[in-house]
PDB file of C-alpha atoms in Angstrom:
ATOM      1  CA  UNK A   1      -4.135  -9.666 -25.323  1.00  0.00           C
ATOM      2  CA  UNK A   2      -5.187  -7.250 -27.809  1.00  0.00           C
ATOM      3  CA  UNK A   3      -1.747  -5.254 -29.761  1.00  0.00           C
ATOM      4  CA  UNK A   4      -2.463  -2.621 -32.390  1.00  0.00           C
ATOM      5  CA  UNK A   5      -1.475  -3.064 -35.424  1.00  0.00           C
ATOM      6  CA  UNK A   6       0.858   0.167 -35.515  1.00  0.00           C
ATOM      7  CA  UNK A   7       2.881  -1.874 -32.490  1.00  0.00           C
ATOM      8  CA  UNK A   8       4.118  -4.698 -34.905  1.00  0.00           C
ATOM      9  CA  UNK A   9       5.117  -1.869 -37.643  1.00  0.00           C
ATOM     10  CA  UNK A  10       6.524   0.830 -35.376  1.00  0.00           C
ATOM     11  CA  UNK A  11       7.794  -0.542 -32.377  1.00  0.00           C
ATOM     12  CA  UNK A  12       9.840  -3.930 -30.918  1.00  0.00           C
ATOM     13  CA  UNK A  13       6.902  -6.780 -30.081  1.00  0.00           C
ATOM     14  CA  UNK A  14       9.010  -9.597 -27.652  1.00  0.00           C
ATOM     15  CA  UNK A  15       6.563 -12.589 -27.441  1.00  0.00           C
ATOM     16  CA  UNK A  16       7.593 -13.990 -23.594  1.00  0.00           C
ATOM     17  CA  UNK A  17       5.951 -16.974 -23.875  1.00  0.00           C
ATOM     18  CA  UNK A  18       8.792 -18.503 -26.313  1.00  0.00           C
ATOM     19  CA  UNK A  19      11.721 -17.320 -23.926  1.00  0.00           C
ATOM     20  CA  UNK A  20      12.549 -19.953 -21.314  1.00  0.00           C
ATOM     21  CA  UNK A  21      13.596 -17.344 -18.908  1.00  0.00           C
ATOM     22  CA  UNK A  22      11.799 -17.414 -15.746  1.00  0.00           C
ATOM     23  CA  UNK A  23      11.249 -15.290 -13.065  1.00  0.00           C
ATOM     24  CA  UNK A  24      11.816 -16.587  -9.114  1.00  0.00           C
ATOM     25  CA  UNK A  25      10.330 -14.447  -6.133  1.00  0.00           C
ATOM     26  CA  UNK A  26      10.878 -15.513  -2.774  1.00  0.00           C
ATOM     27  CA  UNK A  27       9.691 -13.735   0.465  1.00  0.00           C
ATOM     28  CA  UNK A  28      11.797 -14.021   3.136  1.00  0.00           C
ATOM     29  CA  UNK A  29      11.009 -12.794   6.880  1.00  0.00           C
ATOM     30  CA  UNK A  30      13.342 -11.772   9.064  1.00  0.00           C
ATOM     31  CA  UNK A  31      13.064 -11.746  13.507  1.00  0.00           C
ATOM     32  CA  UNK A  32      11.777  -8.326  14.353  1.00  0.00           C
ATOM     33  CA  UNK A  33      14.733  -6.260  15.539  1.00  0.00           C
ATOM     34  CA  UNK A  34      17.038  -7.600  12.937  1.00  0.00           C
ATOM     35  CA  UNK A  35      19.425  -5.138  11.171  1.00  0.00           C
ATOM     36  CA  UNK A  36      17.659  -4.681   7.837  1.00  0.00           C
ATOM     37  CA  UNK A  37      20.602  -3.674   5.818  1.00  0.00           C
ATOM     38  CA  UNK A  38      22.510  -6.819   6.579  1.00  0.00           C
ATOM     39  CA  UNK A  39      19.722  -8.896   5.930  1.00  0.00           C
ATOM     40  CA  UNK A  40      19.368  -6.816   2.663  1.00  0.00           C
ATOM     41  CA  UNK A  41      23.423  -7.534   1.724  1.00  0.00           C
ATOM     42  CA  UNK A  42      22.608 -11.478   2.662  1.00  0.00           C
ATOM     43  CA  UNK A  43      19.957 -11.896   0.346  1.00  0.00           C
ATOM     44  CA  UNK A  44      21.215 -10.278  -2.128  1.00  0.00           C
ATOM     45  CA  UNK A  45      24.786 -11.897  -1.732  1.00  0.00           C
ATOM     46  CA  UNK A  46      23.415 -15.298  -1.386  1.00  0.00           C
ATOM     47  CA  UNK A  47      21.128 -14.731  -4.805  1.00  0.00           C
ATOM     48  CA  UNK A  48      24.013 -13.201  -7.044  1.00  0.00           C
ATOM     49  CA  UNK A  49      26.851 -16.327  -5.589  1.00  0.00           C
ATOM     50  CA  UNK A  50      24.527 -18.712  -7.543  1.00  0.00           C
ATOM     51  CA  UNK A  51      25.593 -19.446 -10.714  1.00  0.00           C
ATOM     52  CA  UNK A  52      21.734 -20.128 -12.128  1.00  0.00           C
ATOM     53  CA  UNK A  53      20.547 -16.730 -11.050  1.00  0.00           C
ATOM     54  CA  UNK A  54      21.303 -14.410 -14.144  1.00  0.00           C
ATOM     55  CA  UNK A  55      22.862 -11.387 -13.720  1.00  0.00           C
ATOM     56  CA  UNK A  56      21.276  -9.633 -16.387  1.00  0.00           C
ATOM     57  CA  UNK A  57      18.452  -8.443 -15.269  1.00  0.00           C
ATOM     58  CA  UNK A  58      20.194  -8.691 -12.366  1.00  0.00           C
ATOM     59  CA  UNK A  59      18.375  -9.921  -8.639  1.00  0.00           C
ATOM     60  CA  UNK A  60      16.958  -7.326  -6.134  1.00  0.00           C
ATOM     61  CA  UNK A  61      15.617  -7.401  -3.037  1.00  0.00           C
ATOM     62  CA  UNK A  62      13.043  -4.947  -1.476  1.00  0.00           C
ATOM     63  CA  UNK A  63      11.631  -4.509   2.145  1.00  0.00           C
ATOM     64  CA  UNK A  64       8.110  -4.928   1.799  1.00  0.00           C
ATOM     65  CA  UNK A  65       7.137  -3.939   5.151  1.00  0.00           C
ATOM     66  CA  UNK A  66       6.628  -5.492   9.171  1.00  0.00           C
ATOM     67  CA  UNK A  67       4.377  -8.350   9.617  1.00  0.00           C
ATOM     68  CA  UNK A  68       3.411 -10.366  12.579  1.00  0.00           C
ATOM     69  CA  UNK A  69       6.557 -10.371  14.603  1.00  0.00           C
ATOM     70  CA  UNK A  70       8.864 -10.258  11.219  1.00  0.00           C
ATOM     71  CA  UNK A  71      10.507  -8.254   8.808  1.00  0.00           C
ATOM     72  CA  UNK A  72       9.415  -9.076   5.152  1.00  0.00           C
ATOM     73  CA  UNK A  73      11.609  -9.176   2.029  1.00  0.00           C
ATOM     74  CA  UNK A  74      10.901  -9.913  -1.404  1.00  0.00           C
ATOM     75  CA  UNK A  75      14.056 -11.256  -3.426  1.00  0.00           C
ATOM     76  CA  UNK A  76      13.221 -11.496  -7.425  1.00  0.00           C
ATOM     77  CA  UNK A  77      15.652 -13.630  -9.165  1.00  0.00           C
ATOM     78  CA  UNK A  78      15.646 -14.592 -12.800  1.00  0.00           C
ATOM     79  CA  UNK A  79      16.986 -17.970 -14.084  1.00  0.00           C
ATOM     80  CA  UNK A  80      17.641 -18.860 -17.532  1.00  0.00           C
ATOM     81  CA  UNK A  81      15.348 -22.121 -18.167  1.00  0.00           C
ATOM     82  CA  UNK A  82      12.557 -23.250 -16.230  1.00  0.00           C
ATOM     83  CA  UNK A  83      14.186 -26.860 -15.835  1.00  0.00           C
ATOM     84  CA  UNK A  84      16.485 -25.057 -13.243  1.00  0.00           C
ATOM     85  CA  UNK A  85      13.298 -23.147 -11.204  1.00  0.00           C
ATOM     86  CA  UNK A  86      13.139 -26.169  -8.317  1.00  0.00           C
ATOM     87  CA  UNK A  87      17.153 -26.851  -7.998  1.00  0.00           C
ATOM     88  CA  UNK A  88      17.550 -22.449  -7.659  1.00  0.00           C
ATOM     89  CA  UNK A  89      15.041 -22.613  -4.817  1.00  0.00           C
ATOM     90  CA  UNK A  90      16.709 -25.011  -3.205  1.00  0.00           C
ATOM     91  CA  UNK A  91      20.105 -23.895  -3.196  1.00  0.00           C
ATOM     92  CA  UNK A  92      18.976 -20.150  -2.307  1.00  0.00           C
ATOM     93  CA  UNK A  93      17.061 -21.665   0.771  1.00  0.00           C
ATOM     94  CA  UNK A  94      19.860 -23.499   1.794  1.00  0.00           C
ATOM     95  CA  UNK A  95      22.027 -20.407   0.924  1.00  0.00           C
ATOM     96  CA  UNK A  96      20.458 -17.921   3.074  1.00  0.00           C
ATOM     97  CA  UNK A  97      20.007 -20.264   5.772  1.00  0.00           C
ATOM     98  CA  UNK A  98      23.702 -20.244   6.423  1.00  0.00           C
ATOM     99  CA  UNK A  99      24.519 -16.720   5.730  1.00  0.00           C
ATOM    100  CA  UNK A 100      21.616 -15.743   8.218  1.00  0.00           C
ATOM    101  CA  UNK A 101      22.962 -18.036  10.815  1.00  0.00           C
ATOM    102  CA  UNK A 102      26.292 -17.104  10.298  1.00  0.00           C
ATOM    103  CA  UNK A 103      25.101 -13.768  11.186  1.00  0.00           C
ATOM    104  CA  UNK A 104      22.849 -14.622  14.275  1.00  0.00           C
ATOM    105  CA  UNK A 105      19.711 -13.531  12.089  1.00  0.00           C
ATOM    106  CA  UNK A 106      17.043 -15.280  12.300  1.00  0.00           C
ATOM    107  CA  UNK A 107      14.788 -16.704   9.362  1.00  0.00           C
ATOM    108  CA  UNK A 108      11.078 -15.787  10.498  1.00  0.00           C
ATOM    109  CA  UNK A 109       8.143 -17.984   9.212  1.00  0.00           C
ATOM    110  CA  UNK A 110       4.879 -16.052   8.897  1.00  0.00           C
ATOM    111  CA  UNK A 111       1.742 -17.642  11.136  1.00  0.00           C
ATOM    112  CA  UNK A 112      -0.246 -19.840   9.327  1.00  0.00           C
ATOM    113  CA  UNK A 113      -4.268 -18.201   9.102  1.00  0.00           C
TER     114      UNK A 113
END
């Protein structure tokens, strides 16, 4: 990574590498035919209920697009130290599994290649 000089005088240089703040995306399909704004409110409910996701910069989910017989989303989720990374993923799978089945959605798995 190459930073002009003029950066460290005139402007704010944050060196990411020393914060333990991590970054989470999951992608989650959805059945085809599913209402996409509920599964929108799910994800994103499910994300901010967790007490390791961080609220600031807060989660957010987008709609990437229709796949193979599923609806794709992308949920981006930040957690404070990388120690918590495995036990996040966990409880957000487990999270949105029973908020979508609560809901009659169904989780979608894409097709393996």
């Amino acid at each position: 990574l190459i930073v002009p000089n003029k950066t460290f005088i005139t402007e704010q240089l944050v060196n990411w590498s020393l914060d333990p703040m991590t970054l989470i995306v999951r992608t989650i399909g959805v059945a085809a035919g599913a209402d996409l704004a509920l599964a929108q409110k799910l994800i994103l409910d499910t994300a901010k209920s967790l007490p390791q996701v961080l609220k600031d910069p807060e989660p957010t989910v987008y709609f990437m697009g229709v796949g193979e017989s599923m609806l794709s989303f992308e949920l981006r989720v930040f957690v404070k130290d990388l120690e918590h990374r495995m036990s996040l993923i966990h409880a957000l799978d487990i999270g949105l599994h029973e908020a979508f089945r609560e809901h009659d959605l169904r989780i979608r798995i894409p097709a393996a290649a």
